[in-house]
PDB file of C-alpha atoms in Angstrom:
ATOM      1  CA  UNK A   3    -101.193  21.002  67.905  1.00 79.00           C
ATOM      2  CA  UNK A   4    -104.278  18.962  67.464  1.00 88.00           C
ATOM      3  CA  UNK A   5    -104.578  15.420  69.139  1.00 89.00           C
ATOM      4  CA  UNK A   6    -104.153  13.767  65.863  1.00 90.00           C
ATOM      5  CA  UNK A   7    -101.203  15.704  64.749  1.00 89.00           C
ATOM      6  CA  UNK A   8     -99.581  14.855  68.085  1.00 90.00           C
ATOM      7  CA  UNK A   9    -100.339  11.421  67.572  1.00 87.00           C
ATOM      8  CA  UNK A  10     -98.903  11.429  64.249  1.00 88.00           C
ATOM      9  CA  UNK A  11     -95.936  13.200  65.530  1.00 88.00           C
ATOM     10  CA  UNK A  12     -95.394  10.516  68.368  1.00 87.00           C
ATOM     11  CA  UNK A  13     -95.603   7.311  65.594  1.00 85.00           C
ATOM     12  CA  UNK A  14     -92.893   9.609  63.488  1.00 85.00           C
ATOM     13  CA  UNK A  15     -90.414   9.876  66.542  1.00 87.00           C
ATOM     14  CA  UNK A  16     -90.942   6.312  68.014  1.00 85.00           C
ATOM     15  CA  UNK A  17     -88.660   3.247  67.287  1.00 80.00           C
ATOM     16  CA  UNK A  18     -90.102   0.611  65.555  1.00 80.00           C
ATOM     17  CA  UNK A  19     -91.067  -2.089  67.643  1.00 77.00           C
ATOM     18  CA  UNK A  20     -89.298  -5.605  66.832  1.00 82.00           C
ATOM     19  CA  UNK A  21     -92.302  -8.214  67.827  1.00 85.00           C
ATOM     20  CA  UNK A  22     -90.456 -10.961  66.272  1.00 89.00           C
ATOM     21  CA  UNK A  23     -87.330 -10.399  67.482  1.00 90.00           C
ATOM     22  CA  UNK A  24     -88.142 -10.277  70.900  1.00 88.00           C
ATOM     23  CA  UNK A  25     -90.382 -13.119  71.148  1.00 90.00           C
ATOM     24  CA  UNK A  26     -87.644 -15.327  69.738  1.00 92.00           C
ATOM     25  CA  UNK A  27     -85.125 -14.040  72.168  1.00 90.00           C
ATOM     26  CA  UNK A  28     -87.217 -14.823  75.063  1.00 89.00           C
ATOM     27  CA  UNK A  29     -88.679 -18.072  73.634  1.00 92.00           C
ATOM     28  CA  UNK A  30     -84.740 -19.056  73.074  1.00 91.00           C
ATOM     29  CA  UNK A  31     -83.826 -17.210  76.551  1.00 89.00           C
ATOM     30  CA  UNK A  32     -86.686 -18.890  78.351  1.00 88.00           C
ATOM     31  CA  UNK A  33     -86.346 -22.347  77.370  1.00 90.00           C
ATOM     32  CA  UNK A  34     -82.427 -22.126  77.786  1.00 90.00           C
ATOM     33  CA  UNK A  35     -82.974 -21.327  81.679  1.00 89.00           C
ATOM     34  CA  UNK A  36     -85.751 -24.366  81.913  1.00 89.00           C
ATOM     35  CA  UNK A  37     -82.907 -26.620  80.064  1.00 93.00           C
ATOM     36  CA  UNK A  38     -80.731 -25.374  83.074  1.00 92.00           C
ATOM     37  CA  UNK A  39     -83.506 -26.777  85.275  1.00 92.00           C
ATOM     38  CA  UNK A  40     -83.629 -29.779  83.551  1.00 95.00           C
ATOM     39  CA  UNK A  41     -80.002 -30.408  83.993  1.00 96.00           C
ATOM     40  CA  UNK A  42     -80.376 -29.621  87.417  1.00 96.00           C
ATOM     41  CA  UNK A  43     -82.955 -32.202  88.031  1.00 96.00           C
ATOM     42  CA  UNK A  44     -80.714 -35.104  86.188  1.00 96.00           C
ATOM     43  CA  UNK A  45     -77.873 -33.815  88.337  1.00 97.00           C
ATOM     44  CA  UNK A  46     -80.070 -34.118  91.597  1.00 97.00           C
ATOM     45  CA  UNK A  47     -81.206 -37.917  90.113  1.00 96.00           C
ATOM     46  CA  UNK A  48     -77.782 -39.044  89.330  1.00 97.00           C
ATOM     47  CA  UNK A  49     -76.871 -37.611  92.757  1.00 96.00           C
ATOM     48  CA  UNK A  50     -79.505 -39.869  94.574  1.00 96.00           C
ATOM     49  CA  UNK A  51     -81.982 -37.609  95.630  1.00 95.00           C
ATOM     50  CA  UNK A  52     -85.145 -39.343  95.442  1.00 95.00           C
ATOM     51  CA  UNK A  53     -87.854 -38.371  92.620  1.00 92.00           C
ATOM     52  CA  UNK A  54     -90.064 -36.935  95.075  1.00 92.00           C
ATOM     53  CA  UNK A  55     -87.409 -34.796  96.207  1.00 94.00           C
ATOM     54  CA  UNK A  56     -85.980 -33.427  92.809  1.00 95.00           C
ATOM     55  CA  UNK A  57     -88.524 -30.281  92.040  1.00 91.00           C
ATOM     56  CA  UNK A  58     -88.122 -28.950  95.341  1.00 93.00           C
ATOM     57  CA  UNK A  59     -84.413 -29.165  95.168  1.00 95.00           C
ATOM     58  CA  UNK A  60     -84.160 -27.946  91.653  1.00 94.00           C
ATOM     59  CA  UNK A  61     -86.424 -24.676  92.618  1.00 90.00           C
ATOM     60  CA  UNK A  62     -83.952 -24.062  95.536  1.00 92.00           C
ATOM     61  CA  UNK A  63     -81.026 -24.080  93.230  1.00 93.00           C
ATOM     62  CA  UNK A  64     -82.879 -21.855  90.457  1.00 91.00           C
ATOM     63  CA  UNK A  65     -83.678 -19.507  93.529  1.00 88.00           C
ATOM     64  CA  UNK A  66     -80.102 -19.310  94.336  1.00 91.00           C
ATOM     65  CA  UNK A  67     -78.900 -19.150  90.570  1.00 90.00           C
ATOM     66  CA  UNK A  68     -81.049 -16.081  90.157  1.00 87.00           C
ATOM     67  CA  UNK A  69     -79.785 -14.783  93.330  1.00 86.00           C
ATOM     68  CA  UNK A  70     -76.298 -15.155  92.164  1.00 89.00           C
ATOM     69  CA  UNK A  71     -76.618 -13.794  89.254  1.00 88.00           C
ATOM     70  CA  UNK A  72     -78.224 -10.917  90.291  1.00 85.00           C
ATOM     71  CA  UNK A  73     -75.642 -10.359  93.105  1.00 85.00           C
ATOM     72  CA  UNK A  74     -73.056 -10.416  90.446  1.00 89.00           C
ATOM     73  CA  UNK A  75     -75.025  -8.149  88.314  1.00 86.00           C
ATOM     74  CA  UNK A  76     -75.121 -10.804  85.085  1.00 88.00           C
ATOM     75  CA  UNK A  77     -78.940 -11.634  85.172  1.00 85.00           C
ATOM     76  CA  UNK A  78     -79.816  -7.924  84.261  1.00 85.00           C
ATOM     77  CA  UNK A  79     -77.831  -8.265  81.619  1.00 89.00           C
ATOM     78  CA  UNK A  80     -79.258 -10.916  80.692  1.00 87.00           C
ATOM     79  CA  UNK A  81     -82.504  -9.455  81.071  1.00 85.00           C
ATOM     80  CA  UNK A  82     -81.638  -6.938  78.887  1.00 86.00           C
ATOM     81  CA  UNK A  83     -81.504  -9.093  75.955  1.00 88.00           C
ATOM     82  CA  UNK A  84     -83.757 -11.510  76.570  1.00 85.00           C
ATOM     83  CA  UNK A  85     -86.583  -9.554  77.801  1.00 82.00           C
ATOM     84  CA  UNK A  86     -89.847 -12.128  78.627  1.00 80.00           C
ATOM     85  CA  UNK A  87     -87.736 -15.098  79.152  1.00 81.00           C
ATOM     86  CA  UNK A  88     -85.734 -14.224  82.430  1.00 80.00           C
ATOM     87  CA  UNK A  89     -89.218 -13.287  83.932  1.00 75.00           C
ATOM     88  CA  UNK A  90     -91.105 -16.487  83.862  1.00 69.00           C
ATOM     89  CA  UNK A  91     -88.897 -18.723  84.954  1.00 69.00           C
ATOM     90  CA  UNK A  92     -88.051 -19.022  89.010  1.00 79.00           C
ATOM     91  CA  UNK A  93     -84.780 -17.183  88.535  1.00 80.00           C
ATOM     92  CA  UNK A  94     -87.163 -13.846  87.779  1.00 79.00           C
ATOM     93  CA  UNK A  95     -88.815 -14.352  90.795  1.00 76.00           C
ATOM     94  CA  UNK A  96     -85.886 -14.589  92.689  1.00 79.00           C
ATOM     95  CA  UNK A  97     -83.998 -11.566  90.592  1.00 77.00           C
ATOM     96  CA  UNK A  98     -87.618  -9.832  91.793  1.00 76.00           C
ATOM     97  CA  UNK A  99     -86.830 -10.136  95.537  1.00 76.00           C
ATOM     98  CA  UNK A 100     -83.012  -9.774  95.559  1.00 77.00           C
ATOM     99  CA  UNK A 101     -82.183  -6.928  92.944  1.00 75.00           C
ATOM    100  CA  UNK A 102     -84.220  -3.907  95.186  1.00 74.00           C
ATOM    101  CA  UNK A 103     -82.630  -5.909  98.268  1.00 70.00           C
ATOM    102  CA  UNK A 104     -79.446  -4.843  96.636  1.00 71.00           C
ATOM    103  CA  UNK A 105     -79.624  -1.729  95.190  1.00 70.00           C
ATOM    104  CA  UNK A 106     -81.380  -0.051  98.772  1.00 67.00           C
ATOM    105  CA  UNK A 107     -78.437  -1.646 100.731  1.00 61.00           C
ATOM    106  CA  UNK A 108     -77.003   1.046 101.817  1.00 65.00           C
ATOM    107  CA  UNK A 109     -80.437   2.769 103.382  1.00 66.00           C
ATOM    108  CA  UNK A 110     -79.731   0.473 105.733  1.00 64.00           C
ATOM    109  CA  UNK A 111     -81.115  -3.450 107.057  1.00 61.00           C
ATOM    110  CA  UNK A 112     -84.605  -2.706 107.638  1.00 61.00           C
ATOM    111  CA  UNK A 113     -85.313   0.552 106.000  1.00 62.00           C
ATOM    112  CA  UNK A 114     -83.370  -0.467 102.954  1.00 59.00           C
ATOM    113  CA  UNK A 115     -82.959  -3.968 102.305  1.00 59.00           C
ATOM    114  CA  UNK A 116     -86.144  -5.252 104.137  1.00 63.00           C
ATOM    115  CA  UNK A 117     -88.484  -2.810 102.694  1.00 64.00           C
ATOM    116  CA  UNK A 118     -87.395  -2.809  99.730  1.00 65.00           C
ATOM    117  CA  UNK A 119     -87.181  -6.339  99.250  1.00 64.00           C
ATOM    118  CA  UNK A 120     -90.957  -7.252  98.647  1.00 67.00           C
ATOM    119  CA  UNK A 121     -91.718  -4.112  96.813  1.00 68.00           C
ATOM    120  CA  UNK A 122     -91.910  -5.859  93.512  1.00 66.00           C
ATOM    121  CA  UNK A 123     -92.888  -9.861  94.811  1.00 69.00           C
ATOM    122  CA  UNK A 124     -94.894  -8.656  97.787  1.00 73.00           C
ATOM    123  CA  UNK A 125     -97.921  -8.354  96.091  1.00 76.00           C
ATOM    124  CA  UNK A 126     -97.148 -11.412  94.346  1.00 72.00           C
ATOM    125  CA  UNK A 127     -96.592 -13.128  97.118  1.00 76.00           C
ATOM    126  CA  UNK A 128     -99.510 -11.366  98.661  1.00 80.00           C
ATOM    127  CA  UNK A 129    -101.615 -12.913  95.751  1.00 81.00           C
ATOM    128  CA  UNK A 130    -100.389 -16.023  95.993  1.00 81.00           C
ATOM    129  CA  UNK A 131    -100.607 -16.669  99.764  1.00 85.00           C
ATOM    130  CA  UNK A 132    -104.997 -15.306  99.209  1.00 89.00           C
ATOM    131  CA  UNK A 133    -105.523 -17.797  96.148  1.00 90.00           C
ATOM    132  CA  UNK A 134    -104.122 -20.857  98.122  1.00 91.00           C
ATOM    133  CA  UNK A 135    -105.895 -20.141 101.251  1.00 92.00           C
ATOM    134  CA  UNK A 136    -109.138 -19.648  98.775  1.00 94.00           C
ATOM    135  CA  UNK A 137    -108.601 -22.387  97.329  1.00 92.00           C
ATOM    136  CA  UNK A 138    -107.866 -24.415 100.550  1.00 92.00           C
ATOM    137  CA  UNK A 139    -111.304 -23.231 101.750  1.00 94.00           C
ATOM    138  CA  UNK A 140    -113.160 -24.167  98.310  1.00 95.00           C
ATOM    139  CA  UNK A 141    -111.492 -27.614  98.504  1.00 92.00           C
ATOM    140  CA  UNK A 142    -112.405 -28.276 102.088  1.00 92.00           C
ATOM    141  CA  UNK A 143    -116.080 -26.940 101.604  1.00 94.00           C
ATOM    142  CA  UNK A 144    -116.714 -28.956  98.379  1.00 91.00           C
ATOM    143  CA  UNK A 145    -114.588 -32.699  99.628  1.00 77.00           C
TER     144      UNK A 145
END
């Protein structure tokens, strides 16, 4: 079999792809979870919480409703059909550290849980820790 014929062969036996489909499912997805935020944030105002005060405290409850979620096994459901949209959002990053934190439980604390952890947001993490320090240095050279 030639390297055409295969590739002909492979576009023969591969689903179509649904470009449309998805993007609106993660555009719908997406925008639901930042509508959660929102609420969030009007929830924290009509709590009291002053302005300055209301991202950070809406990022920690995102964080913790990705967290849940994952715990309880609904965000990868979620993920599932929504595809894009649980990613960007805060909640992904949070289902990013806690779902390999869960499923390596049982290798134990460190080796499991610990480890695996940061295998997906480490580098992340990693990345984002360099380019603020980088751009911390820039800033101070150039002010």
């Amino acid at each position: 079999m030639t390297n055409r014929e295969y590739g002909e062969y492979i576009k023969q036996i591969s689903p179509k792809s649904r470009h449309m489909q998805n993007m609106l499912r993660a555009f719908v997805s997406g925008g639901a979870l930042c509508c959660v935020g929102q609420a969030f944030y009007y929830a924290f105002g009509a709590l009291g919480v002053p302005d300055d005060m209301r991202g950070t405290a809406v990022s920690i409850s995102m964080v913790a409703l990705g967290v849940l979620l994952t715990g309880i096994g609904v965000y990868d459901r979620m993920a599932k059909f929504a595809g894009a949209g649980t990613l960007v959002p805060i909640t992904g990053f949070a289902n990013a550290v806690s779902a390999p934190a869960i499923e390596f439980r049982s290798e134990g604390l460190t080796t499991g849980t610990c480890v695996k952890m940061f295998s997906i947001a480490g580098p992340v993490i990693a990345y984002g820790v360099s380019a603020s320090v980088i751009y911390g240095l820039i800033l101070c050279l150039t002010a």
